[in-house]
Amino acid sequence: QKEVEQNSGPLSVPEGAIASLNCTYSDRGSQSFFWYRQYSGKSPELIMSIYSNGDKEDGRFTAQLNKASQYVSLLIRDSQPSDSATYLCALEGFSGGYNKLIFGAGTRLAVHP
Amino acid sequence: DAGVIQSPRHEVTEMGQEVTLRCKPISGHDYLFWYRQTMMRGLELLIYFNNNVPIDDSGMPEDRFSAKMPNASFSTLKIQPSEPRDSAVYFCASSLVEGREQYFGPGTRLTVT
């Protein structure tokens, strides 16, 4: 089982709709969770951090964390074509004796007009 | 504030040549990370430093790869000799706290022919 699982997509949504991106993880000890956005040919850009169970909102973005069920999700309201990108889920994990960020493979989101 | 700075942005070299990638982390960040990203393997952590000291180099693929951080504002990743399978995008990232938010540089796209 991979440490961080994401559906590779593409997730296709119409402009104005809500895009829902999901991520599950295996390490119950993880305490910090992050969402990165990566446009094609660009570097990952941090868009959300979440540390506590529940929802965290920032503009059109809402991160949701459920540690009991080991999943974290990202909702994008009023999706725009400019949101089309790959979204990487990352979490703090203890691997090989070190505290690192463990990244998922990413979900590709396509928002069509 | 300036973000993470990497150079060069693109590098094309022939097999067997030495390649040196450079990184300047965000000022005040004590952690520096080198990642490699390919379509097949996604984002892989190669090595990371804390206060200029290498902490975990278990992701370095083989002895042809080496990394140094001579001071808090500069790090290099060297590949000698380079091989076509080293072709990838190499990212440098930095963070203030271990296991927390990491900020990525623009990356170096390496092509080895």
mmCIF file of C-alpha atoms in Angstrom:
data_model
loop_
_atom_site.group_PDB
_atom_site.id
_atom_site.type_symbol
_atom_site.label_atom_id
_atom_site.label_comp_id
_atom_site.label_asym_id
_atom_site.label_seq_id
_atom_site.Cartn_x
_atom_site.Cartn_y
_atom_site.Cartn_z
ATOM 1 C CA GLN A 1 0.000 0.000 0.000
ATOM 2 C CA LYS A 2 1.327 3.417 -0.965
ATOM 3 C CA GLU A 3 1.785 5.880 1.861
ATOM 4 C CA VAL A 4 -0.297 8.538 0.103
ATOM 5 C CA GLU A 5 -2.942 7.617 -2.449
ATOM 6 C CA GLN A 6 -4.557 9.928 -4.937
ATOM 7 C CA ASN A 7 -6.669 9.240 -7.987
ATOM 8 C CA SER A 8 -4.526 10.252 -10.949
ATOM 9 C CA GLY A 9 -7.508 11.599 -12.888
ATOM 10 C CA PRO A 10 -8.061 13.511 -14.967
ATOM 11 C CA LEU A 11 -10.929 14.919 -12.982
ATOM 12 C CA SER A 12 -12.983 16.927 -15.415
ATOM 13 C CA VAL A 13 -15.431 19.545 -14.104
ATOM 14 C CA PRO A 14 -17.345 22.330 -15.807
ATOM 15 C CA GLU A 15 -16.504 25.938 -15.064
ATOM 16 C CA GLY A 16 -18.340 27.162 -11.975
ATOM 17 C CA ALA A 17 -18.737 23.709 -10.434
ATOM 18 C CA ILE A 18 -17.152 22.368 -7.261
ATOM 19 C CA ALA A 19 -14.061 20.231 -7.786
ATOM 20 C CA SER A 20 -13.429 17.631 -5.093
ATOM 21 C CA LEU A 21 -9.957 16.145 -4.781
ATOM 22 C CA ASN A 22 -9.299 13.309 -2.369
ATOM 23 C CA CYS A 23 -6.277 11.781 -0.702
ATOM 24 C CA THR A 24 -5.923 8.830 1.667
ATOM 25 C CA TYR A 25 -2.882 7.968 3.712
ATOM 26 C CA SER A 26 -1.561 5.057 5.724
ATOM 27 C CA ASP A 27 0.458 6.642 8.561
ATOM 28 C CA ARG A 28 -1.875 7.261 11.509
ATOM 29 C CA GLY A 29 0.835 9.334 13.160
ATOM 30 C CA SER A 30 0.775 12.061 10.515
ATOM 31 C CA GLN A 31 -0.135 15.438 11.969
ATOM 32 C CA SER A 32 0.416 17.917 9.147
ATOM 33 C CA PHE A 33 -1.181 17.874 5.724
ATOM 34 C CA PHE A 34 -0.656 20.011 2.662
ATOM 35 C CA TRP A 35 -2.067 20.618 -0.777
ATOM 36 C CA TYR A 36 0.187 21.773 -3.589
ATOM 37 C CA ARG A 37 -0.875 22.946 -7.024
ATOM 38 C CA GLN A 38 1.433 22.284 -9.963
ATOM 39 C CA TYR A 39 0.814 23.805 -13.361
ATOM 40 C CA SER A 40 2.315 22.000 -16.325
ATOM 41 C CA GLY A 41 6.000 22.835 -16.586
ATOM 42 C CA LYS A 42 6.047 24.691 -13.255
ATOM 43 C CA SER A 43 7.026 23.884 -9.700
ATOM 44 C CA PRO A 44 4.666 22.776 -6.909
ATOM 45 C CA GLU A 45 3.040 25.721 -5.172
ATOM 46 C CA LEU A 46 1.714 25.403 -1.628
ATOM 47 C CA ILE A 47 -1.957 26.380 -1.481
ATOM 48 C CA MET A 48 -3.279 24.915 1.790
ATOM 49 C CA SER A 49 -2.020 23.514 5.086
ATOM 50 C CA ILE A 50 -4.253 21.753 7.592
ATOM 51 C CA TYR A 51 -3.366 20.304 10.978
ATOM 52 C CA SER A 52 -6.664 19.695 12.794
ATOM 53 C CA ASN A 53 -9.696 17.612 12.003
ATOM 54 C CA GLY A 54 -12.431 19.521 10.243
ATOM 55 C CA ASP A 55 -12.545 22.145 7.543
ATOM 56 C CA LYS A 56 -10.227 25.016 6.751
ATOM 57 C CA GLU A 57 -11.315 27.605 4.233
ATOM 58 C CA ASP A 58 -9.200 30.013 2.211
ATOM 59 C CA GLY A 59 -11.041 31.864 -0.504
ATOM 60 C CA ARG A 60 -12.442 29.352 -2.971
ATOM 61 C CA PHE A 61 -10.443 26.537 -1.409
ATOM 62 C CA THR A 62 -11.536 24.330 1.490
ATOM 63 C CA ALA A 63 -9.338 21.619 2.938
ATOM 64 C CA GLN A 64 -11.019 18.862 4.933
ATOM 65 C CA LEU A 65 -9.199 16.516 7.286
ATOM 66 C CA ASN A 66 -10.481 13.349 8.918
ATOM 67 C CA LYS A 67 -7.689 11.651 10.839
ATOM 68 C CA ALA A 68 -9.883 8.778 12.040
ATOM 69 C CA SER A 69 -10.669 7.797 8.462
ATOM 70 C CA GLN A 70 -7.205 8.838 7.243
ATOM 71 C CA TYR A 71 -8.253 11.079 4.442
ATOM 72 C CA VAL A 72 -7.787 14.668 3.454
ATOM 73 C CA SER A 73 -9.631 16.430 0.682
ATOM 74 C CA LEU A 74 -9.548 19.709 -1.181
ATOM 75 C CA LEU A 75 -12.666 21.402 -2.470
ATOM 76 C CA ILE A 76 -12.444 24.122 -5.073
ATOM 77 C CA ARG A 77 -15.624 26.172 -5.363
ATOM 78 C CA ASP A 78 -16.574 28.072 -8.517
ATOM 79 C CA SER A 79 -13.884 26.237 -10.485
ATOM 80 C CA GLN A 80 -12.158 28.255 -13.168
ATOM 81 C CA PRO A 81 -10.168 27.119 -16.220
ATOM 82 C CA SER A 82 -7.145 28.640 -14.471
ATOM 83 C CA ASP A 83 -7.542 25.976 -11.759
ATOM 84 C CA SER A 84 -6.608 23.312 -14.302
ATOM 85 C CA ALA A 85 -3.446 21.783 -12.878
ATOM 86 C CA THR A 86 -2.156 18.767 -10.996
ATOM 87 C CA TYR A 87 -2.889 18.829 -7.271
ATOM 88 C CA LEU A 88 -0.434 17.077 -4.986
ATOM 89 C CA CYS A 89 -1.387 15.902 -1.528
ATOM 90 C CA ALA A 90 1.476 15.797 0.977
ATOM 91 C CA LEU A 91 1.732 14.901 4.620
ATOM 92 C CA GLU A 92 4.282 14.829 7.360
ATOM 93 C CA GLY A 93 5.476 11.296 7.661
ATOM 94 C CA PHE A 94 8.132 9.390 9.521
ATOM 95 C CA SER A 95 10.032 7.393 6.933
ATOM 96 C CA GLY A 96 13.387 5.691 7.188
ATOM 97 C CA GLY A 97 13.923 7.229 10.609
ATOM 98 C CA TYR A 98 13.383 10.790 9.428
ATOM 99 C CA ASN A 99 10.544 13.283 9.488
ATOM 100 C CA LYS A 100 9.712 14.211 5.887
ATOM 101 C CA LEU A 101 6.925 15.302 3.610
ATOM 102 C CA ILE A 102 5.479 12.341 1.765
ATOM 103 C CA PHE A 103 3.882 13.305 -1.556
ATOM 104 C CA GLY A 104 1.121 11.619 -3.472
ATOM 105 C CA ALA A 105 1.371 11.172 -7.223
ATOM 106 C CA GLY A 106 -1.161 13.936 -7.809
ATOM 107 C CA THR A 107 -4.602 14.332 -9.349
ATOM 108 C CA ARG A 108 -4.904 16.138 -12.643
ATOM 109 C CA LEU A 109 -7.834 18.566 -12.693
ATOM 110 C CA ALA A 110 -9.293 19.882 -15.932
ATOM 111 C CA VAL A 111 -11.860 22.670 -15.730
ATOM 112 C CA HIS A 112 -13.646 23.162 -19.039
ATOM 113 C CA PRO A 113 -15.555 26.294 -20.043
ATOM 114 C CA ASP B 1 10.909 38.339 -0.206
ATOM 115 C CA ALA B 2 12.691 36.289 -2.797
ATOM 116 C CA GLY B 3 11.657 32.683 -3.012
ATOM 117 C CA VAL B 4 13.911 29.713 -3.593
ATOM 118 C CA ILE B 5 16.286 30.408 -6.456
ATOM 119 C CA GLN B 6 17.654 27.713 -8.742
ATOM 120 C CA SER B 7 20.072 27.789 -11.620
ATOM 121 C CA PRO B 8 20.317 26.964 -14.387
ATOM 122 C CA ARG B 9 16.649 26.692 -15.407
ATOM 123 C CA HIS B 10 17.510 24.379 -18.286
ATOM 124 C CA GLU B 11 20.528 22.207 -18.838
ATOM 125 C CA VAL B 12 21.253 20.065 -21.866
ATOM 126 C CA THR B 13 24.370 17.946 -21.702
ATOM 127 C CA GLU B 14 25.879 14.857 -23.215
ATOM 128 C CA MET B 15 26.180 11.541 -21.475
ATOM 129 C CA GLY B 16 29.296 11.343 -19.361
ATOM 130 C CA GLN B 17 29.519 15.048 -18.625
ATOM 131 C CA GLU B 18 29.410 16.558 -15.159
ATOM 132 C CA VAL B 19 26.314 18.527 -14.244
ATOM 133 C CA THR B 20 26.029 20.968 -11.341
ATOM 134 C CA LEU B 21 22.703 22.334 -10.191
ATOM 135 C CA ARG B 22 22.533 25.252 -7.781
ATOM 136 C CA CYS B 23 20.072 26.406 -5.173
ATOM 137 C CA LYS B 24 19.627 29.361 -2.848
ATOM 138 C CA PRO B 25 16.999 28.703 -0.152
ATOM 139 C CA ILE B 26 14.685 31.265 1.380
ATOM 140 C CA SER B 27 16.612 33.322 3.901
ATOM 141 C CA GLY B 28 16.124 32.006 7.421
ATOM 142 C CA HIS B 29 14.975 28.557 6.373
ATOM 143 C CA ASP B 30 17.024 25.902 8.118
ATOM 144 C CA TYR B 31 15.961 22.978 5.935
ATOM 145 C CA LEU B 32 16.847 22.454 2.307
ATOM 146 C CA PHE B 33 15.578 19.639 0.117
ATOM 147 C CA TRP B 34 16.515 18.324 -3.311
ATOM 148 C CA TYR B 35 13.799 16.519 -5.278
ATOM 149 C CA ARG B 36 13.636 14.916 -8.688
ATOM 150 C CA GLN B 37 10.423 14.670 -10.686
ATOM 151 C CA THR B 38 9.689 12.405 -13.626
ATOM 152 C CA MET B 39 6.460 11.244 -15.207
ATOM 153 C CA MET B 40 7.194 7.651 -14.252
ATOM 154 C CA ARG B 41 8.284 8.121 -10.628
ATOM 155 C CA GLY B 42 6.661 11.365 -9.611
ATOM 156 C CA LEU B 43 8.331 13.581 -7.026
ATOM 157 C CA GLU B 44 11.214 11.867 -5.253
ATOM 158 C CA LEU B 45 13.188 13.233 -2.315
ATOM 159 C CA LEU B 46 16.895 12.848 -2.993
ATOM 160 C CA ILE B 47 18.505 14.441 0.058
ATOM 161 C CA TYR B 48 17.837 17.043 2.688
ATOM 162 C CA PHE B 49 19.942 19.282 4.885
ATOM 163 C CA ASN B 50 19.406 20.858 8.281
ATOM 164 C CA ASN B 51 21.628 23.802 9.139
ATOM 165 C CA ASN B 52 23.917 22.881 6.226
ATOM 166 C CA VAL B 53 24.365 19.284 7.437
ATOM 167 C CA PRO B 54 23.079 16.392 5.285
ATOM 168 C CA ILE B 55 20.451 14.524 7.297
ATOM 169 C CA ASP B 56 19.034 11.912 4.961
ATOM 170 C CA ASP B 57 20.581 10.985 1.628
ATOM 171 C CA SER B 58 18.801 7.652 1.248
ATOM 172 C CA GLY B 59 17.046 8.920 -1.872
ATOM 173 C CA MET B 60 20.245 9.626 -3.782
ATOM 174 C CA PRO B 61 20.087 7.073 -6.600
ATOM 175 C CA GLU B 62 23.756 6.156 -6.736
ATOM 176 C CA ASP B 63 27.286 7.354 -6.150
ATOM 177 C CA ARG B 64 27.192 9.457 -9.279
ATOM 178 C CA PHE B 65 25.031 11.908 -7.330
ATOM 179 C CA SER B 66 26.438 14.154 -4.625
ATOM 180 C CA ALA B 67 25.138 17.213 -2.805
ATOM 181 C CA LYS B 68 26.763 19.858 -0.678
ATOM 182 C CA MET B 69 25.677 22.837 1.341
ATOM 183 C CA PRO B 70 28.744 24.915 2.162
ATOM 184 C CA ASN B 71 26.714 27.677 3.822
ATOM 185 C CA ALA B 72 23.162 28.596 4.745
ATOM 186 C CA SER B 73 22.453 30.301 1.442
ATOM 187 C CA PHE B 74 23.854 27.901 -1.127
ATOM 188 C CA SER B 75 23.611 24.261 -2.090
ATOM 189 C CA THR B 76 24.702 22.220 -5.089
ATOM 190 C CA LEU B 77 23.618 18.909 -6.551
ATOM 191 C CA LYS B 78 26.217 17.321 -8.769
ATOM 192 C CA ILE B 79 25.895 14.416 -11.164
ATOM 193 C CA GLN B 80 29.120 12.911 -12.453
ATOM 194 C CA PRO B 81 29.051 11.244 -14.912
ATOM 195 C CA SER B 82 25.565 12.028 -16.173
ATOM 196 C CA GLU B 83 23.432 9.430 -17.962
ATOM 197 C CA PRO B 84 20.303 9.753 -20.124
ATOM 198 C CA ARG B 85 18.177 8.233 -17.325
ATOM 199 C CA ASP B 86 19.062 11.242 -15.168
ATOM 200 C CA SER B 87 16.900 13.413 -17.416
ATOM 201 C CA ALA B 88 14.241 14.935 -15.158
ATOM 202 C CA VAL B 89 13.224 18.148 -13.455
ATOM 203 C CA TYR B 90 15.205 18.781 -10.293
ATOM 204 C CA PHE B 91 13.605 20.929 -7.627
ATOM 205 C CA CYS B 92 15.096 22.534 -4.580
ATOM 206 C CA ALA B 93 12.804 23.398 -1.682
ATOM 207 C CA SER B 94 13.274 24.946 1.727
ATOM 208 C CA SER B 95 11.343 25.077 4.970
ATOM 209 C CA LEU B 96 11.485 26.724 8.350
ATOM 210 C CA VAL B 97 10.432 23.678 10.335
ATOM 211 C CA GLU B 98 11.017 19.989 9.688
ATOM 212 C CA GLY B 99 7.930 18.234 8.400
ATOM 213 C CA ARG B 100 6.076 21.460 7.726
ATOM 214 C CA GLU B 101 5.491 23.775 4.773
ATOM 215 C CA GLN B 102 8.069 23.474 2.027
ATOM 216 C CA TYR B 103 8.519 26.106 -0.671
ATOM 217 C CA PHE B 104 9.815 25.033 -4.035
ATOM 218 C CA GLY B 105 12.125 26.748 -6.457
ATOM 219 C CA PRO B 106 11.328 26.938 -10.189
ATOM 220 C CA GLY B 107 13.319 23.793 -10.935
ATOM 221 C CA THR B 108 16.058 22.829 -13.359
ATOM 222 C CA ARG B 109 15.029 20.801 -16.380
ATOM 223 C CA LEU B 110 17.925 18.479 -17.147
ATOM 224 C CA THR B 111 18.242 16.681 -20.446
ATOM 225 C CA VAL B 112 21.088 14.232 -20.911
ATOM 226 C CA THR B 113 21.578 13.062 -24.499
#
